Amino acid sequence: YVLFLFENFHAYRVIPTDGRPHLPAAVKTFDGDSRGRWEGDTLVVDVTNQNDKTWFDMAGNFHSDALHVVERYTPVDANTIGYEATIEDPKTFTRPWKIAFPITRITRPGYEIMELACVEGERDLKHYTEGEGGGGGNKK
């Protein structure tokens, strides 16, 4: 298994890498059904069985329950992972498309991942306004 923990919404993904098949097509979940395999140092994650309730982004760009995503996580160096995803959804898009970007480790001394929670005294806001922590905002 590979486990992803996310700062937002207490979310996580458990990705089996033992070759098991996807769940039956009739089973649709919010985050879909992920199955991983290794191609050398690259983790390839095949995601199917998503429902149509999620958005791609905060702008509300949507997809259907026919969404199929293949993600590739490739180590670049000690602090960088190259991420690439191929998105296919014949009910929504005319052809498959790709996105790619680096995922970088924050190495600033004293940095810690904070829970994304809307509470008084929220300390994580600076990560979003300074462009760190995966949120929007402009880098200074």
N, CA, C and O atoms as a GROMACS GRO file, in nm:
protein
  560
    1TYR      N    1   0.083  -0.119   0.000
    1TYR     CA    2   0.000   0.000   0.000
    1TYR      C    3   0.087   0.125   0.000
    1TYR      O    4   0.198   0.125   0.052
    2VAL      N    5   0.033   0.231  -0.059
    2VAL     CA    6   0.088   0.365  -0.046
    2VAL      C    7  -0.024   0.447   0.017
    2VAL      O    8  -0.139   0.437  -0.024
    3LEU      N    9   0.011   0.527   0.115
    3LEU     CA   10  -0.087   0.608   0.186
    3LEU      C   11  -0.056   0.755   0.165
    3LEU      O   12   0.057   0.799   0.186
    4PHE      N   13  -0.155   0.832   0.122
    4PHE     CA   14  -0.145   0.977   0.110
    4PHE      C   15  -0.229   1.040   0.219
    4PHE      O   16  -0.346   1.006   0.235
    5LEU      N   17  -0.170   1.131   0.295
    5LEU     CA   18  -0.244   1.209   0.394
    5LEU      C   19  -0.250   1.352   0.344
    5LEU      O   20  -0.150   1.405   0.294
    6PHE      N   21  -0.366   1.414   0.356
    6PHE     CA   22  -0.385   1.550   0.305
    6PHE      C   23  -0.416   1.644   0.420
    6PHE      O   24  -0.480   1.607   0.519
    7GLU      N   25  -0.370   1.766   0.406
    7GLU     CA   26  -0.394   1.871   0.504
    7GLU      C   27  -0.542   1.908   0.508
    7GLU      O   28  -0.594   1.943   0.614
    8ASN      N   29  -0.609   1.900   0.396
    8ASN     CA   30  -0.748   1.945   0.386
    8ASN      C   31  -0.846   1.835   0.423
    8ASN      O   32  -0.832   1.720   0.381
    9PHE      N   33  -0.944   1.872   0.501
    9PHE     CA   34  -1.062   1.789   0.526
    9PHE      C   35  -1.032   1.653   0.589
    9PHE      O   36  -1.115   1.562   0.579
   10HIS      N   37  -0.919   1.637   0.652
   10HIS     CA   38  -0.880   1.509   0.712
   10HIS      C   39  -0.881   1.398   0.608
   10HIS      O   40  -0.907   1.282   0.641
   11ALA      N   41  -0.854   1.433   0.484
   11ALA     CA   42  -0.863   1.337   0.374
   11ALA      C   43  -0.739   1.248   0.367
   11ALA      O   44  -0.631   1.287   0.409
   12TYR      N   45  -0.758   1.130   0.312
   12TYR     CA   46  -0.648   1.037   0.291
   12TYR      C   47  -0.684   0.946   0.174
   12TYR      O   48  -0.801   0.931   0.139
   13ARG      N   49  -0.582   0.886   0.115
   13ARG     CA   50  -0.600   0.785   0.012
   13ARG      C   51  -0.516   0.664   0.049
   13ARG      O   52  -0.398   0.678   0.082
   14VAL      N   53  -0.575   0.547   0.043
   14VAL     CA   54  -0.504   0.422   0.062
   14VAL      C   55  -0.501   0.355  -0.075
   14VAL      O   56  -0.605   0.322  -0.132
   15ILE      N   57  -0.380   0.335  -0.127
   15ILE     CA   58  -0.364   0.284  -0.263
   15ILE      C   59  -0.298   0.147  -0.259
   15ILE      O   60  -0.178   0.137  -0.232
   16PRO      N   61  -0.374   0.040  -0.286
   16PRO     CA   62  -0.312  -0.093  -0.293
   16PRO      C   63  -0.216  -0.101  -0.411
   16PRO      O   64  -0.242  -0.045  -0.517
   17THR      N   65  -0.106  -0.172  -0.391
   17THR     CA   66  -0.007  -0.190  -0.498
   17THR      C   67   0.018  -0.339  -0.523
   17THR      O   68   0.122  -0.376  -0.577
   18ASP      N   69  -0.078  -0.423  -0.484
   18ASP     CA   70  -0.058  -0.568  -0.493
   18ASP      C   71  -0.120  -0.631  -0.617
   18ASP      O   72  -0.127  -0.754  -0.626
   19GLY      N   73  -0.166  -0.549  -0.713
   19GLY     CA   74  -0.219  -0.604  -0.837
   19GLY      C   75  -0.366  -0.639  -0.834
   19GLY      O   76  -0.419  -0.691  -0.932
   20ARG      N   77  -0.434  -0.612  -0.724
   20ARG     CA   78  -0.577  -0.645  -0.718
   20ARG      C   79  -0.656  -0.563  -0.821
   20ARG      O   80  -0.614  -0.453  -0.857
   21PRO      N   81  -0.769  -0.614  -0.867
   21PRO     CA   82  -0.849  -0.541  -0.967
   21PRO      C   83  -0.926  -0.426  -0.901
   21PRO      O   84  -0.939  -0.419  -0.778
   22HIS      N   85  -0.976  -0.336  -0.985
   22HIS     CA   86  -1.062  -0.228  -0.937
   22HIS      C   87  -1.193  -0.287  -0.884
   22HIS      O   88  -1.229  -0.400  -0.916
   23LEU      N   89  -1.261  -0.209  -0.804
   23LEU     CA   90  -1.394  -0.246  -0.758
   23LEU      C   91  -1.488  -0.257  -0.878
   23LEU      O   92  -1.457  -0.205  -0.985
   24PRO      N   93  -1.602  -0.326  -0.863
   24PRO     CA   94  -1.698  -0.332  -0.974
   24PRO      C   95  -1.738  -0.191  -1.020
   24PRO      O   96  -1.746  -0.100  -0.938
   25ALA      N   97  -1.761  -0.174  -1.149
   25ALA     CA   98  -1.790  -0.042  -1.207
   25ALA      C   99  -1.911   0.026  -1.143
   25ALA      O  100  -1.918   0.149  -1.143
   26ALA      N  101  -2.005  -0.051  -1.090
   26ALA     CA  102  -2.125   0.008  -1.029
   26ALA      C  103  -2.095   0.076  -0.896
   26ALA      O  104  -2.177   0.155  -0.847
   27VAL      N  105  -1.980   0.049  -0.836
   27VAL     CA  106  -1.943   0.110  -0.708
   27VAL      C  107  -1.873   0.242  -0.737
   27VAL      O  108  -1.760   0.244  -0.787
   28LYS      N  109  -1.940   0.353  -0.705
   28LYS     CA  110  -1.885   0.487  -0.731
   28LYS      C  111  -1.860   0.556  -0.597
   28LYS      O  112  -1.946   0.555  -0.509
   29THR      N  113  -1.742   0.614  -0.581
   29THR     CA  114  -1.708   0.681  -0.456
   29THR      C  115  -1.659   0.823  -0.484
   29THR      O  116  -1.626   0.857  -0.597
   30PHE      N  117  -1.655   0.903  -0.379
   30PHE     CA  118  -1.616   1.044  -0.389
   30PHE      C  119  -1.476   1.060  -0.444
   30PHE      O  120  -1.453   1.147  -0.529
   31ASP      N  121  -1.381   0.980  -0.399
   31ASP     CA  122  -1.243   0.989  -0.447
   31ASP      C  123  -1.207   0.879  -0.545
   31ASP      O  124  -1.092   0.869  -0.587
   32GLY      N  125  -1.302   0.798  -0.583
   32GLY     CA  126  -1.276   0.692  -0.678
   32GLY      C  127  -1.203   0.574  -0.616
   32GLY      O  128  -1.182   0.569  -0.494
   33ASP      N  129  -1.164   0.482  -0.699
   33ASP     CA  130  -1.095   0.360  -0.659
   33ASP      C  131  -0.956   0.363  -0.720
   33ASP      O  132  -0.940   0.353  -0.841
   34SER      N  133  -0.854   0.376  -0.635
   34SER     CA  134  -0.716   0.387  -0.680
   34SER      C  135  -0.645   0.252  -0.672
   34SER      O  136  -0.662   0.178  -0.574
   35ARG      N  137  -0.566   0.222  -0.775
   35ARG     CA  138  -0.482   0.103  -0.777
   35ARG      C  139  -0.345   0.146  -0.826
   35ARG      O  140  -0.333   0.211  -0.930
   36GLY      N  141  -0.241   0.111  -0.752
   36GLY     CA  142  -0.107   0.154  -0.785
   36GLY      C  143  -0.018   0.041  -0.832
   36GLY      O  144  -0.042  -0.076  -0.803
   37ARG      N  145   0.083   0.080  -0.906
   37ARG     CA  146   0.188  -0.014  -0.949
   37ARG      C  147   0.316   0.068  -0.967
   37ARG      O  148   0.312   0.189  -0.985
   38TRP      N  149   0.427  -0.001  -0.962
   38TRP     CA  150   0.556   0.065  -0.980
   38TRP      C  151   0.609   0.039  -1.120
   38TRP      O  152   0.608  -0.075  -1.167
   39GLU      N  153   0.654   0.144  -1.185
   39GLU     CA  154   0.729   0.133  -1.310
   39GLU      C  155   0.865   0.194  -1.280
   39GLU      O  156   0.883   0.316  -1.293
   40GLY      N  157   0.960   0.111  -1.240
   40GLY     CA  158   1.088   0.161  -1.192
   40GLY      C  159   1.066   0.241  -1.065
   40GLY      O  160   1.006   0.191  -0.970
   41ASP      N  161   1.114   0.365  -1.062
   41ASP     CA  162   1.095   0.452  -0.946
   41ASP      C  163   0.963   0.528  -0.949
   41ASP      O  164   0.932   0.600  -0.854
   42THR      N  165   0.885   0.515  -1.055
   42THR     CA  166   0.761   0.591  -1.070
   42THR      C  167   0.642   0.513  -1.016
   42THR      O  168   0.620   0.397  -1.053
   43LEU      N  169   0.566   0.578  -0.928
   43LEU     CA  170   0.440   0.521  -0.881
   43LEU      C  171   0.333   0.563  -0.980
   43LEU      O  172   0.310   0.682  -1.001
   44VAL      N  173   0.267   0.465  -1.042
   44VAL     CA  174   0.158   0.490  -1.136
   44VAL      C  175   0.028   0.452  -1.065
   44VAL      O  176   0.013   0.338  -1.020
   45VAL      N  177  -0.064   0.547  -1.057
   45VAL     CA  178  -0.191   0.523  -0.988
   45VAL      C  179  -0.305   0.537  -1.088
   45VAL      O  180  -0.324   0.642  -1.149
   46ASP      N  181  -0.381   0.429  -1.104
   46ASP     CA  182  -0.496   0.425  -1.194
   46ASP      C  183  -0.621   0.447  -1.110
   46ASP      O  184  -0.648   0.370  -1.017
   47VAL      N  185  -0.698   0.552  -1.141
   47VAL     CA  186  -0.815   0.588  -1.061
   47VAL      C  187  -0.941   0.577  -1.146
   47VAL      O  188  -0.953   0.642  -1.250
   48THR      N  189  -1.033   0.494  -1.102
   48THR     CA  190  -1.162   0.475  -1.169
   48THR      C  191  -1.273   0.489  -1.064
   48THR      O  192  -1.246   0.521  -0.949
   49ASN      N  193  -1.396   0.464  -1.106
   49ASN     CA  194  -1.511   0.454  -1.016
   49ASN      C  195  -1.542   0.581  -0.937
   49ASN      O  196  -1.593   0.573  -0.825
   50GLN      N  197  -1.512   0.698  -0.993
   50GLN     CA  198  -1.547   0.821  -0.923
   50GLN      C  199  -1.692   0.857  -0.949
   50GLN      O  200  -1.745   0.831  -1.058
   51ASN      N  201  -1.756   0.916  -0.849
   51ASN     CA  202  -1.889   0.970  -0.875
   51ASN      C  203  -1.872   1.107  -0.941
   51ASN      O  204  -1.759   1.149  -0.969
   52ASP      N  205  -1.980   1.175  -0.966
   52ASP     CA  206  -1.970   1.305  -1.033
   52ASP      C  207  -1.990   1.422  -0.936
   52ASP      O  208  -2.036   1.528  -0.977
   53LYS      N  209  -1.955   1.403  -0.810
   53LYS     CA  210  -1.980   1.504  -0.708
   53LYS      C  211  -1.862   1.598  -0.681
   53LYS      O  212  -1.878   1.698  -0.611
   54THR      N  213  -1.745   1.568  -0.735
   54THR     CA  214  -1.627   1.649  -0.704
   54THR      C  215  -1.597   1.748  -0.814
   54THR      O  216  -1.645   1.735  -0.927
   55TRP      N  217  -1.516   1.846  -0.781
   55TRP     CA  218  -1.469   1.946  -0.876
   55TRP      C  219  -1.319   1.926  -0.895
   55TRP      O  220  -1.252   1.872  -0.808
   56PHE      N  221  -1.268   1.970  -1.009
   56PHE     CA  222  -1.124   1.970  -1.032
   56PHE      C  223  -1.055   2.082  -0.957
   56PHE      O  224  -0.937   2.072  -0.924
   57ASP      N  225  -1.127   2.190  -0.931
   57ASP     CA  226  -1.064   2.309  -0.873
   57ASP      C  227  -1.169   2.393  -0.801
   57ASP      O  228  -1.286   2.356  -0.796
   58MET      N  229  -1.126   2.505  -0.745
   58MET     CA  230  -1.217   2.592  -0.671
   58MET      C  231  -1.310   2.671  -0.764
   58MET      O  232  -1.403   2.736  -0.716
   59ALA      N  233  -1.286   2.667  -0.894
   59ALA     CA  234  -1.371   2.738  -0.990
   59ALA      C  235  -1.495   2.657  -1.026
   59ALA      O  236  -1.584   2.708  -1.093
   60GLY      N  237  -1.500   2.531  -0.984
   60GLY     CA  238  -1.616   2.448  -1.011
   60GLY      C  239  -1.610   2.371  -1.142
   60GLY      O  240  -1.712   2.323  -1.189
   61ASN      N  241  -1.490   2.358  -1.201
   61ASN     CA  242  -1.477   2.275  -1.320
   61ASN      C  243  -1.506   2.131  -1.282
   61ASN      O  244  -1.446   2.077  -1.189
   62PHE      N  245  -1.595   2.069  -1.354
   62PHE     CA  246  -1.652   1.941  -1.313
   62PHE      C  247  -1.611   1.826  -1.405
   62PHE      O  248  -1.541   1.845  -1.504
   63HIS      N  249  -1.656   1.709  -1.368
   63HIS     CA  250  -1.636   1.588  -1.447
   63HIS      C  251  -1.759   1.501  -1.428
   63HIS      O  252  -1.847   1.533  -1.348
   64SER      N  253  -1.765   1.390  -1.501
   64SER     CA  254  -1.877   1.296  -1.486
   64SER      C  255  -1.830   1.172  -1.411
   64SER      O  256  -1.716   1.163  -1.367
   65ASP      N  257  -1.921   1.078  -1.398
   65ASP     CA  258  -1.886   0.951  -1.333
   65ASP      C  259  -1.805   0.860  -1.425
   65ASP      O  260  -1.768   0.749  -1.386
   66ALA      N  261  -1.778   0.905  -1.547
   66ALA     CA  262  -1.694   0.828  -1.640
   66ALA      C  263  -1.547   0.867  -1.630
   66ALA      O  264  -1.465   0.820  -1.709
   67LEU      N  265  -1.513   0.952  -1.535
   67LEU     CA  266  -1.375   1.000  -1.521
   67LEU      C  267  -1.278   0.885  -1.497
   67LEU      O  268  -1.303   0.795  -1.416
   68HIS      N  269  -1.167   0.889  -1.570
   68HIS     CA  270  -1.057   0.794  -1.552
   68HIS      C  271  -0.929   0.876  -1.547
   68HIS      O  272  -0.901   0.953  -1.639
   69VAL      N  273  -0.853   0.860  -1.440
   69VAL     CA  274  -0.729   0.936  -1.422
   69VAL      C  275  -0.614   0.839  -1.402
   69VAL      O  276  -0.625   0.742  -1.327
   70VAL      N  277  -0.503   0.866  -1.471
   70VAL     CA  278  -0.380   0.791  -1.448
   70VAL      C  279  -0.276   0.892  -1.399
   70VAL      O  280  -0.238   0.984  -1.472
   71GLU      N  281  -0.231   0.873  -1.276
   71GLU     CA  282  -0.134   0.963  -1.214
   71GLU      C  283   0.004   0.899  -1.215
   71GLU      O  284   0.017   0.777  -1.206
   72ARG      N  285   0.106   0.983  -1.227
   72ARG     CA  286   0.245   0.936  -1.224
   72ARG      C  287   0.323   1.023  -1.126
   72ARG      O  288   0.328   1.145  -1.141
   73TYR      N  289   0.382   0.959  -1.027
   73TYR     CA  290   0.465   1.027  -0.926
   73TYR      C  291   0.609   0.980  -0.943
   73TYR      O  292   0.639   0.864  -0.917
   74THR      N  293   0.697   1.070  -0.988
   74THR     CA  294   0.834   1.032  -1.017
   74THR      C  295   0.931   1.116  -0.934
   74THR      O  296   0.928   1.239  -0.944
   75PRO      N  297   1.016   1.053  -0.851
   75PRO     CA  298   1.115   1.132  -0.776
   75PRO      C  299   1.210   1.203  -0.872
   75PRO      O  300   1.260   1.143  -0.967
   76VAL      N  301   1.235   1.331  -0.846
   76VAL     CA  302   1.328   1.411  -0.927
   76VAL      C  303   1.457   1.430  -0.849
   76VAL      O  304   1.566   1.412  -0.902
   77ASP      N  305   1.443   1.466  -0.722
   77ASP     CA  306   1.557   1.478  -0.631
   77ASP      C  307   1.503   1.459  -0.489
   77ASP      O  308   1.387   1.423  -0.471
   78ALA      N  309   1.586   1.483  -0.388
   78ALA     CA  310   1.547   1.457  -0.250
   78ALA      C  311   1.428   1.541  -0.204
   78ALA      O  312   1.361   1.504  -0.108
   79ASN      N  313   1.400   1.653  -0.271
   79ASN     CA  314   1.293   1.742  -0.228
   79ASN      C  315   1.186   1.767  -0.333
   79ASN      O  316   1.102   1.854  -0.315
   80THR      N  317   1.188   1.690  -0.443
   80THR     CA  318   1.094   1.715  -0.551
   80THR      C  319   1.040   1.584  -0.609
   80THR      O  320   1.115   1.489  -0.632
   81ILE      N  321   0.910   1.582  -0.632
   81ILE     CA  322   0.845   1.472  -0.703
   81ILE      C  323   0.777   1.532  -0.824
   81ILE      O  324   0.705   1.632  -0.813
   82GLY      N  325   0.800   1.474  -0.941
   82GLY     CA  326   0.730   1.517  -1.061
   82GLY      C  327   0.593   1.450  -1.063
   82GLY      O  328   0.583   1.328  -1.051
   83TYR      N  329   0.488   1.531  -1.079
   83TYR     CA  330   0.351   1.477  -1.084
   83TYR      C  331   0.295   1.500  -1.224
   83TYR      O  332   0.308   1.609  -1.280
   84GLU      N  333   0.235   1.397  -1.279
   84GLU     CA  334   0.168   1.407  -1.409
   84GLU      C  335   0.040   1.326  -1.401
   84GLU      O  336   0.038   1.217  -1.344
   85ALA      N  337  -0.066   1.379  -1.458
   85ALA     CA  338  -0.193   1.306  -1.462
   85ALA      C  339  -0.253   1.316  -1.600
   85ALA      O  340  -0.253   1.423  -1.662
   86THR      N  341  -0.305   1.205  -1.649
   86THR     CA  342  -0.381   1.202  -1.773
   86THR      C  343  -0.527   1.186  -1.736
   86THR      O  344  -0.564   1.091  -1.667
   87ILE      N  345  -0.610   1.279  -1.782
   87ILE     CA  346  -0.751   1.281  -1.748
   87ILE      C  347  -0.832   1.244  -1.871
   87ILE      O  348  -0.815   1.302  -1.978
   88GLU      N  349  -0.921   1.148  -1.854
   88GLU     CA  350  -1.008   1.104  -1.962
   88GLU      C  351  -1.150   1.097  -1.908
   88GLU      O  352  -1.175   1.034  -1.805
   89ASP      N  353  -1.242   1.162  -1.977
   89ASP     CA  354  -1.382   1.160  -1.936
   89ASP      C  355  -1.466   1.184  -2.062
   89ASP      O  356  -1.496   1.299  -2.094
   90PRO      N  357  -1.504   1.078  -2.133
   90PRO     CA  358  -1.574   1.094  -2.260
   90PRO      C  359  -1.711   1.161  -2.249
   90PRO      O  360  -1.764   1.208  -2.350
   91LYS      N  361  -1.769   1.167  -2.129
   91LYS     CA  362  -1.897   1.236  -2.112
   91LYS      C  363  -1.879   1.387  -2.098
   91LYS      O  364  -1.974   1.462  -2.115
   92THR      N  365  -1.756   1.431  -2.066
   92THR     CA  366  -1.731   1.572  -2.039
   92THR      C  367  -1.634   1.636  -2.137
   92THR      O  368  -1.652   1.751  -2.177
   93PHE      N  369  -1.528   1.562  -2.176
   93PHE     CA  370  -1.422   1.619  -2.260
   93PHE      C  371  -1.418   1.548  -2.395
   93PHE      O  372  -1.454   1.431  -2.407
   94THR      N  373  -1.374   1.622  -2.496
   94THR     CA  374  -1.368   1.564  -2.631
   94THR      C  375  -1.248   1.472  -2.650
   94THR      O  376  -1.248   1.388  -2.741
   95ARG      N  377  -1.147   1.487  -2.566
   95ARG     CA  378  -1.029   1.400  -2.576
   95ARG      C  379  -0.956   1.401  -2.441
   95ARG      O  380  -0.978   1.491  -2.360
   96PRO      N  381  -0.871   1.303  -2.416
   96PRO     CA  382  -0.791   1.304  -2.293
   96PRO      C  383  -0.698   1.425  -2.289
   96PRO      O  384  -0.659   1.477  -2.393
   97TRP      N  385  -0.665   1.469  -2.168
   97TRP     CA  386  -0.571   1.581  -2.151
   97TRP      C  387  -0.482   1.554  -2.032
   97TRP      O  388  -0.513   1.470  -1.947
   98LYS      N  389  -0.370   1.625  -2.026
   98LYS     CA  390  -0.270   1.602  -1.922
   98LYS      C  391  -0.243   1.729  -1.843
   98LYS      O  392  -0.256   1.841  -1.893
   99ILE      N  393  -0.205   1.709  -1.718
   99ILE     CA  394  -0.151   1.816  -1.635
   99ILE      C  395  -0.020   1.764  -1.577
   99ILE      O  396  -0.001   1.643  -1.563
  100ALA      N  397   0.071   1.855  -1.545
  100ALA     CA  398   0.198   1.816  -1.485
  100ALA      C  399   0.252   1.934  -1.405
  100ALA      O  400   0.240   2.049  -1.447
  101PHE      N  401   0.312   1.905  -1.291
  101PHE     CA  402   0.375   2.008  -1.209
  101PHE      C  403   0.464   1.940  -1.105
  101PHE      O  404   0.446   1.821  -1.076
  102PRO      N  405   0.559   2.014  -1.050
  102PRO     CA  406   0.643   1.957  -0.945
  102PRO      C  407   0.574   1.967  -0.809
  102PRO      O  408   0.504   2.065  -0.781
  103ILE      N  409   0.593   1.868  -0.727
  103ILE     CA  410   0.552   1.873  -0.586
  103ILE      C  411   0.681   1.888  -0.507
  103ILE      O  412   0.767   1.800  -0.512
  104THR      N  413   0.695   1.997  -0.435
  104THR     CA  414   0.820   2.023  -0.365
  104THR      C  415   0.802   2.017  -0.214
  104THR      O  416   0.700   2.060  -0.159
  105ARG      N  417   0.902   1.963  -0.151
  105ARG     CA  418   0.906   1.956  -0.005
  105ARG      C  419   0.940   2.096   0.049
  105ARG      O  420   1.030   2.162  -0.002
  106ILE      N  421   0.868   2.138   0.151
  106ILE     CA  422   0.901   2.266   0.215
  106ILE      C  423   1.009   2.238   0.319
  106ILE      O  424   0.987   2.163   0.415
  107THR      N  425   1.124   2.299   0.300
  107THR     CA  426   1.240   2.270   0.385
  107THR      C  427   1.271   2.383   0.482
  107THR      O  428   1.373   2.380   0.550
  108ARG      N  429   1.185   2.484   0.488
  108ARG     CA  430   1.208   2.597   0.578
  108ARG      C  431   1.214   2.547   0.723
  108ARG      O  432   1.126   2.472   0.766
  109PRO      N  433   1.316   2.587   0.799
  109PRO     CA  434   1.327   2.543   0.939
  109PRO      C  435   1.202   2.580   1.019
  109PRO      O  436   1.150   2.691   1.007
  110GLY      N  437   1.155   2.487   1.099
  110GLY     CA  438   1.040   2.511   1.185
  110GLY      C  439   0.905   2.493   1.117
  110GLY      O  440   0.801   2.506   1.182
  111TYR      N  441   0.905   2.462   0.986
  111TYR     CA  442   0.778   2.446   0.916
  111TYR      C  443   0.708   2.320   0.966
  111TYR      O  444   0.771   2.217   0.988
  112GLU      N  445   0.578   2.330   0.984
  112GLU     CA  446   0.499   2.212   1.016
  112GLU      C  447   0.367   2.220   0.941
  112GLU      O  448   0.314   2.329   0.919
  113ILE      N  449   0.315   2.107   0.903
  113ILE     CA  450   0.186   2.103   0.835
  113ILE      C  451   0.078   2.128   0.939
  113ILE      O  452   0.073   2.062   1.042
  114MET      N  453  -0.006   2.225   0.910
  114MET     CA  454  -0.115   2.258   1.000
  114MET      C  455  -0.245   2.206   0.940
  114MET      O  456  -0.260   2.200   0.818
  115GLU      N  457  -0.338   2.170   1.026
  115GLU     CA  458  -0.470   2.129   0.980
  115GLU      C  459  -0.537   2.249   0.914
  115GLU      O  460  -0.533   2.360   0.967
  116LEU      N  461  -0.600   2.227   0.800
  116LEU     CA  462  -0.676   2.333   0.736
  116LEU      C  463  -0.812   2.336   0.804
  116LEU      O  464  -0.899   2.254   0.776
  117ALA      N  465  -0.830   2.432   0.892
  117ALA     CA  466  -0.954   2.445   0.966
  117ALA      C  467  -0.991   2.592   0.974
  117ALA      O  468  -0.904   2.677   0.993
  118CYS      N  469  -1.115   2.621   0.960
  118CYS     CA  470  -1.162   2.759   0.969
  118CYS      C  471  -1.200   2.786   1.114
  118CYS      O  472  -1.315   2.770   1.153
  119VAL      N  473  -1.102   2.827   1.191
  119VAL     CA  474  -1.124   2.852   1.333
  119VAL      C  475  -1.056   2.983   1.372
  119VAL      O  476  -0.965   3.030   1.303
  120GLU      N  477  -1.101   3.042   1.481
  120GLU     CA  478  -1.037   3.162   1.531
  120GLU      C  479  -0.892   3.131   1.566
  120GLU      O  480  -0.863   3.027   1.624
  121GLY      N  481  -0.803   3.220   1.530
  121GLY     CA  482  -0.662   3.198   1.557
  121GLY      C  483  -0.593   3.111   1.453
  121GLY      O  484  -0.481   3.065   1.476
  122GLU      N  485  -0.658   3.087   1.340
  122GLU     CA  486  -0.601   3.006   1.231
  122GLU      C  487  -0.458   3.050   1.202
  122GLU      O  488  -0.435   3.168   1.172
  123ARG      N  489  -0.362   2.959   1.211
  123ARG     CA  490  -0.222   2.993   1.189
  123ARG      C  491  -0.172   2.954   1.051
  123ARG      O  492  -0.059   2.988   1.015
  124ASP      N  493  -0.252   2.885   0.973
  124ASP     CA  494  -0.205   2.836   0.845
  124ASP      C  495  -0.228   2.934   0.731
  124ASP      O  496  -0.180   2.910   0.620
  125LEU      N  497  -0.298   3.043   0.753
  125LEU     CA  498  -0.331   3.136   0.648
  125LEU      C  499  -0.208   3.187   0.573
  125LEU      O  500  -0.213   3.205   0.452
  126LYS      N  501  -0.098   3.209   0.644
  126LYS     CA  502   0.021   3.261   0.577
  126LYS      C  503   0.072   3.168   0.468
  126LYS      O  504   0.132   3.214   0.371
  127HIS      N  505   0.050   3.037   0.482
  127HIS     CA  506   0.094   2.944   0.378
  127HIS      C  507   0.017   2.968   0.249
  127HIS      O  508   0.072   2.947   0.141
  128TYR      N  509  -0.107   3.011   0.259
  128TYR     CA  510  -0.186   3.036   0.140
  128TYR      C  511  -0.155   3.173   0.081
  128TYR      O  512  -0.147   3.188  -0.041
  129THR      N  513  -0.138   3.272   0.165
  129THR     CA  514  -0.111   3.406   0.115
  129THR      C  515   0.032   3.420   0.065
  129THR      O  516   0.061   3.506  -0.018
  130GLU      N  517   0.124   3.336   0.116
  130GLU     CA  518   0.262   3.339   0.069
  130GLU      C  519   0.288   3.238  -0.040
  130GLU      O  520   0.401   3.227  -0.089
  131GLY      N  521   0.185   3.163  -0.078
  131GLY     CA  522   0.199   3.068  -0.188
  131GLY      C  523   0.258   2.935  -0.148
  131GLY      O  524   0.303   2.860  -0.235
  132GLU      N  525   0.258   2.902  -0.020
  132GLU     CA  526   0.310   2.772   0.025
  132GLU      C  527   0.192   2.688   0.074
  132GLU      O  528   0.083   2.741   0.101
  133GLY      N  529   0.213   2.561   0.086
  133GLY     CA  530   0.115   2.473   0.146
  133GLY      C  531   0.006   2.427   0.052
  133GLY      O  532  -0.095   2.372   0.096
  134GLY      N  533   0.024   2.449  -0.079
  134GLY     CA  534  -0.071   2.395  -0.174
  134GLY      C  535  -0.189   2.484  -0.204
  134GLY      O  536  -0.269   2.452  -0.291
  135GLY      N  537  -0.203   2.597  -0.133
  135GLY     CA  538  -0.314   2.687  -0.159
  135GLY      C  539  -0.280   2.786  -0.268
  135GLY      O  540  -0.172   2.781  -0.327
  136GLY      N  541  -0.372   2.874  -0.292
  136GLY     CA  542  -0.351   2.977  -0.393
  136GLY      C  543  -0.261   3.086  -0.340
  136GLY      O  544  -0.178   3.063  -0.253
  137GLY      N  545  -0.277   3.202  -0.390
  137GLY     CA  546  -0.197   3.314  -0.343
  137GLY      C  547  -0.074   3.335  -0.426
  137GLY      O  548  -0.037   3.251  -0.508
  138ASN      N  549  -0.012   3.447  -0.405
  138ASN     CA  550   0.109   3.482  -0.479
  138ASN      C  551   0.232   3.459  -0.394
  138ASN      O  552   0.232   3.488  -0.275
  139LYS      N  553   0.335   3.407  -0.455
  139LYS     CA  554   0.461   3.390  -0.384
  139LYS      C  555   0.529   3.525  -0.370
  139LYS      O  556   0.526   3.607  -0.462
  140LYS      N  557   0.588   3.547  -0.256
  140LYS     CA  558   0.661   3.672  -0.232
  140LYS      C  559   0.808   3.654  -0.259
  140LYS      O  560   0.885   3.748  -0.245
   0.00000   0.00000   0.00000
